[in-house]
């Protein structure tokens, strides 16, 4: 919202018409670079906000831990960078507004818009700096929370999955239905001699 106010104010009322010269000039000390900087930073900051808003929506679907860390680190870097750009823009616009000559704008046209652009440039510094701090805190707590722990695990490589025991394939007729499983005879290790037992008929 702050970026919209900045570039919207400059585009709508940041250029004045000179009756004597018949051409438009920037309200900030007739410096076209000042108006161009304010418009460019405002538009690019707005597009950056939309980009990271889409990234926040897509973030829960990112399964890779490395990709999540890269997204949070990029959020930190980009937010800090834009805080710096807004600081430069605030100083630049405020300086050019301060040295503007009253004779260039005797009717004080667009002065409220010019001051609004400077004010919201100042507010944007703290907005982006606060966003960078929040992203840094998000990165710090990420290792101890579910943020960086929901990595994708291939089910075929999961060691916790139980496997069926190996059964030797049956190579011949198995009347007992043992499926090739070897069974030790009950008297295999019985060393005591067994006497003859008569069988009754």
GROMACS .gro file of C-alpha atoms in nm:
model
  201
    1UNK     CA    1   0.000   0.000   0.000
    2UNK     CA    2   0.283   0.240   0.081
    3UNK     CA    3   0.446   0.181  -0.257
    4UNK     CA    4   0.114   0.249  -0.434
    5UNK     CA    5   0.082   0.582  -0.251
    6UNK     CA    6   0.437   0.682  -0.342
    7UNK     CA    7   0.433   0.614  -0.715
    8UNK     CA    8   0.065   0.709  -0.747
    9UNK     CA    9   0.125   1.052  -0.589
   10UNK     CA   10   0.423   1.124  -0.812
   11UNK     CA   11   0.257   1.003  -1.133
   12UNK     CA   12  -0.066   1.197  -1.072
   13UNK     CA   13   0.061   1.524  -0.923
   14UNK     CA   14   0.439   1.504  -0.930
   15UNK     CA   15   0.473   1.684  -1.264
   16UNK     CA   16   0.378   2.046  -1.317
   17UNK     CA   17   0.313   2.240  -1.636
   18UNK     CA   18   0.514   2.552  -1.697
   19UNK     CA   19   0.313   2.829  -1.859
   20UNK     CA   20   0.622   3.002  -1.992
   21UNK     CA   21   0.813   2.697  -2.109
   22UNK     CA   22   0.516   2.487  -2.216
   23UNK     CA   23   0.655   2.159  -2.084
   24UNK     CA   24   0.621   1.946  -1.773
   25UNK     CA   25   0.881   1.937  -1.500
   26UNK     CA   26   0.925   1.741  -1.180
   27UNK     CA   27   0.794   1.904  -0.866
   28UNK     CA   28   1.109   1.803  -0.678
   29UNK     CA   29   1.342   2.088  -0.773
   30UNK     CA   30   1.278   2.031  -1.143
   31UNK     CA   31   1.484   1.716  -1.113
   32UNK     CA   32   1.340   1.443  -1.340
   33UNK     CA   33   1.564   1.183  -1.176
   34UNK     CA   34   1.389   1.235  -0.842
   35UNK     CA   35   1.046   1.165  -0.987
   36UNK     CA   36   1.176   0.874  -1.191
   37UNK     CA   37   1.341   0.720  -0.886
   38UNK     CA   38   1.024   0.747  -0.677
   39UNK     CA   39   0.807   0.594  -0.949
   40UNK     CA   40   1.053   0.313  -1.027
   41UNK     CA   41   1.106   0.216  -0.663
   42UNK     CA   42   0.734   0.229  -0.592
   43UNK     CA   43   0.638   0.010  -0.889
   44UNK     CA   44   0.916  -0.245  -0.835
   45UNK     CA   45   0.843  -0.265  -0.462
   46UNK     CA   46   0.476  -0.332  -0.537
   47UNK     CA   47   0.568  -0.613  -0.780
   48UNK     CA   48   0.809  -0.759  -0.525
   49UNK     CA   49   0.533  -0.765  -0.265
   50UNK     CA   50   0.308  -0.957  -0.504
   51UNK     CA   51   0.587  -1.203  -0.578
   52UNK     CA   52   0.655  -1.282  -0.213
   53UNK     CA   53   0.284  -1.293  -0.136
   54UNK     CA   54   0.255  -1.571  -0.393
   55UNK     CA   55   0.561  -1.739  -0.240
   56UNK     CA   56   0.398  -1.732   0.105
   57UNK     CA   57   0.091  -1.903  -0.039
   58UNK     CA   58   0.303  -2.167  -0.214
   59UNK     CA   59   0.545  -2.211   0.080
   60UNK     CA   60   0.354  -2.494   0.261
   61UNK     CA   61   0.371  -2.701  -0.058
   62UNK     CA   62   0.752  -2.686  -0.076
   63UNK     CA   63   0.869  -3.026   0.046
   64UNK     CA   64   1.246  -2.975   0.024
   65UNK     CA   65   1.420  -2.837   0.333
   66UNK     CA   66   1.687  -2.669   0.120
   67UNK     CA   67   1.430  -2.491  -0.095
   68UNK     CA   68   1.248  -2.366   0.217
   69UNK     CA   69   1.570  -2.228   0.360
   70UNK     CA   70   1.650  -2.057   0.031
   71UNK     CA   71   1.304  -1.899   0.025
   72UNK     CA   72   1.338  -1.761   0.378
   73UNK     CA   73   1.694  -1.639   0.317
   74UNK     CA   74   1.585  -1.463  -0.002
   75UNK     CA   75   1.304  -1.299   0.195
   76UNK     CA   76   1.560  -1.165   0.443
   77UNK     CA   77   1.793  -1.033   0.173
   78UNK     CA   78   1.525  -0.878  -0.045
   79UNK     CA   79   1.352  -0.708   0.249
   80UNK     CA   80   1.679  -0.560   0.375
   81UNK     CA   81   1.766  -0.443   0.022
   82UNK     CA   82   1.433  -0.268  -0.021
   83UNK     CA   83   1.463  -0.104   0.319
   84UNK     CA   84   1.792   0.043   0.196
   85UNK     CA   85   1.637   0.159  -0.133
   86UNK     CA   86   1.351   0.329   0.051
   87UNK     CA   87   1.599   0.499   0.282
   88UNK     CA   88   1.785   0.634  -0.020
   89UNK     CA   89   1.458   0.738  -0.181
   90UNK     CA   90   1.338   0.919   0.130
   91UNK     CA   91   1.665   1.112   0.165
   92UNK     CA   92   1.672   1.193  -0.206
   93UNK     CA   93   1.314   1.316  -0.232
   94UNK     CA   94   1.331   1.509   0.095
   95UNK     CA   95   1.651   1.682  -0.014
   96UNK     CA   96   1.515   1.778  -0.355
   97UNK     CA   97   1.192   1.901  -0.200
   98UNK     CA   98   1.382   2.112   0.047
   99UNK     CA   99   1.585   2.290  -0.221
  100UNK     CA  100   1.289   2.341  -0.453
  101UNK     CA  101   1.234   2.705  -0.550
  102UNK     CA  102   0.895   2.862  -0.463
  103UNK     CA  103   0.892   3.047  -0.794
  104UNK     CA  104   0.872   2.718  -0.980
  105UNK     CA  105   0.535   2.645  -0.815
  106UNK     CA  106   0.375   2.973  -0.712
  107UNK     CA  107   0.028   2.817  -0.676
  108UNK     CA  108   0.156   2.530  -0.455
  109UNK     CA  109   0.011   2.270  -0.687
  110UNK     CA  110   0.075   1.910  -0.591
  111UNK     CA  111   0.251   1.994  -0.265
  112UNK     CA  112   0.036   1.756  -0.063
  113UNK     CA  113   0.113   1.471  -0.303
  114UNK     CA  114   0.485   1.550  -0.289
  115UNK     CA  115   0.485   1.547   0.091
  116UNK     CA  116   0.278   1.225   0.094
  117UNK     CA  117   0.535   1.052  -0.127
  118UNK     CA  118   0.814   1.157   0.108
  119UNK     CA  119   0.620   1.051   0.418
  120UNK     CA  120   0.529   0.709   0.285
  121UNK     CA  121   0.884   0.657   0.166
  122UNK     CA  122   0.986   0.708   0.527
  123UNK     CA  123   0.722   0.464   0.651
  124UNK     CA  124   0.834   0.206   0.395
  125UNK     CA  125   1.182   0.197   0.550
  126UNK     CA  126   1.046   0.057   0.876
  127UNK     CA  127   0.797  -0.168   0.697
  128UNK     CA  128   1.066  -0.346   0.496
  129UNK     CA  129   1.312  -0.347   0.786
  130UNK     CA  130   1.045  -0.507   1.006
  131UNK     CA  131   0.976  -0.764   0.736
  132UNK     CA  132   1.347  -0.850   0.727
  133UNK     CA  133   1.352  -0.897   1.105
  134UNK     CA  134   1.043  -1.119   1.096
  135UNK     CA  135   1.197  -1.329   0.820
  136UNK     CA  136   1.519  -1.361   1.022
  137UNK     CA  137   1.324  -1.478   1.326
  138UNK     CA  138   1.142  -1.724   1.103
  139UNK     CA  139   1.475  -1.859   0.987
  140UNK     CA  140   1.605  -1.892   1.345
  141UNK     CA  141   1.308  -2.091   1.471
  142UNK     CA  142   1.283  -2.293   1.151
  143UNK     CA  143   1.534  -2.557   1.260
  144UNK     CA  144   1.338  -2.629   1.580
  145UNK     CA  145   0.993  -2.636   1.426
  146UNK     CA  146   0.808  -2.798   1.141
  147UNK     CA  147   0.925  -2.525   0.902
  148UNK     CA  148   1.240  -2.702   0.790
  149UNK     CA  149   1.154  -3.057   0.895
  150UNK     CA  150   0.880  -3.156   0.652
  151UNK     CA  151   1.113  -3.297   0.392
  152UNK     CA  152   0.990  -3.540   0.133
  153UNK     CA  153   1.055  -3.906   0.211
  154UNK     CA  154   1.028  -4.171  -0.057
  155UNK     CA  155   0.815  -4.452   0.090
  156UNK     CA  156   1.034  -4.714  -0.076
  157UNK     CA  157   1.333  -4.578   0.116
  158UNK     CA  158   1.163  -4.553   0.452
  159UNK     CA  159   1.349  -4.786   0.690
  160UNK     CA  160   1.063  -4.785   0.938
  161UNK     CA  161   0.831  -4.969   0.699
  162UNK     CA  162   0.793  -5.336   0.794
  163UNK     CA  163   0.888  -5.593   0.535
  164UNK     CA  164   0.746  -5.943   0.485
  165UNK     CA  165   0.982  -6.224   0.591
  166UNK     CA  166   1.162  -6.415   0.320
  167UNK     CA  167   1.013  -6.753   0.243
  168UNK     CA  168   1.214  -7.003   0.044
  169UNK     CA  169   1.029  -7.093  -0.274
  170UNK     CA  170   0.883  -7.440  -0.288
  171UNK     CA  171   1.076  -7.661  -0.530
  172UNK     CA  172   0.866  -7.975  -0.503
  173UNK     CA  173   0.543  -8.119  -0.377
  174UNK     CA  174   0.469  -8.006  -0.027
  175UNK     CA  175   0.193  -8.221   0.119
  176UNK     CA  176   0.215  -8.052   0.456
  177UNK     CA  177   0.173  -7.709   0.308
  178UNK     CA  178   0.489  -7.575   0.477
  179UNK     CA  179   0.593  -7.370   0.176
  180UNK     CA  180   0.952  -7.490   0.182
  181UNK     CA  181   1.008  -7.402   0.547
  182UNK     CA  182   1.251  -7.640   0.715
  183UNK     CA  183   1.138  -7.800   1.041
  184UNK     CA  184   1.379  -7.975   1.276
  185UNK     CA  185   1.271  -8.326   1.374
  186UNK     CA  186   1.159  -8.351   1.730
  187UNK     CA  187   1.409  -8.630   1.816
  188UNK     CA  188   1.706  -8.496   1.621
  189UNK     CA  189   1.908  -8.428   1.936
  190UNK     CA  190   1.761  -8.701   2.154
  191UNK     CA  191   2.066  -8.915   2.255
  192UNK     CA  192   1.883  -9.155   2.479
  193UNK     CA  193   1.817  -9.488   2.305
  194UNK     CA  194   1.461  -9.564   2.240
  195UNK     CA  195   1.350  -9.926   2.318
  196UNK     CA  196   1.155 -10.140   2.085
  197UNK     CA  197   0.790 -10.081   2.118
  198UNK     CA  198   0.560 -10.349   2.000
  199UNK     CA  199   0.267 -10.247   1.800
  200UNK     CA  200  -0.071 -10.391   1.862
  201UNK     CA  201  -0.283 -10.500   1.584
   0.00000   0.00000   0.00000
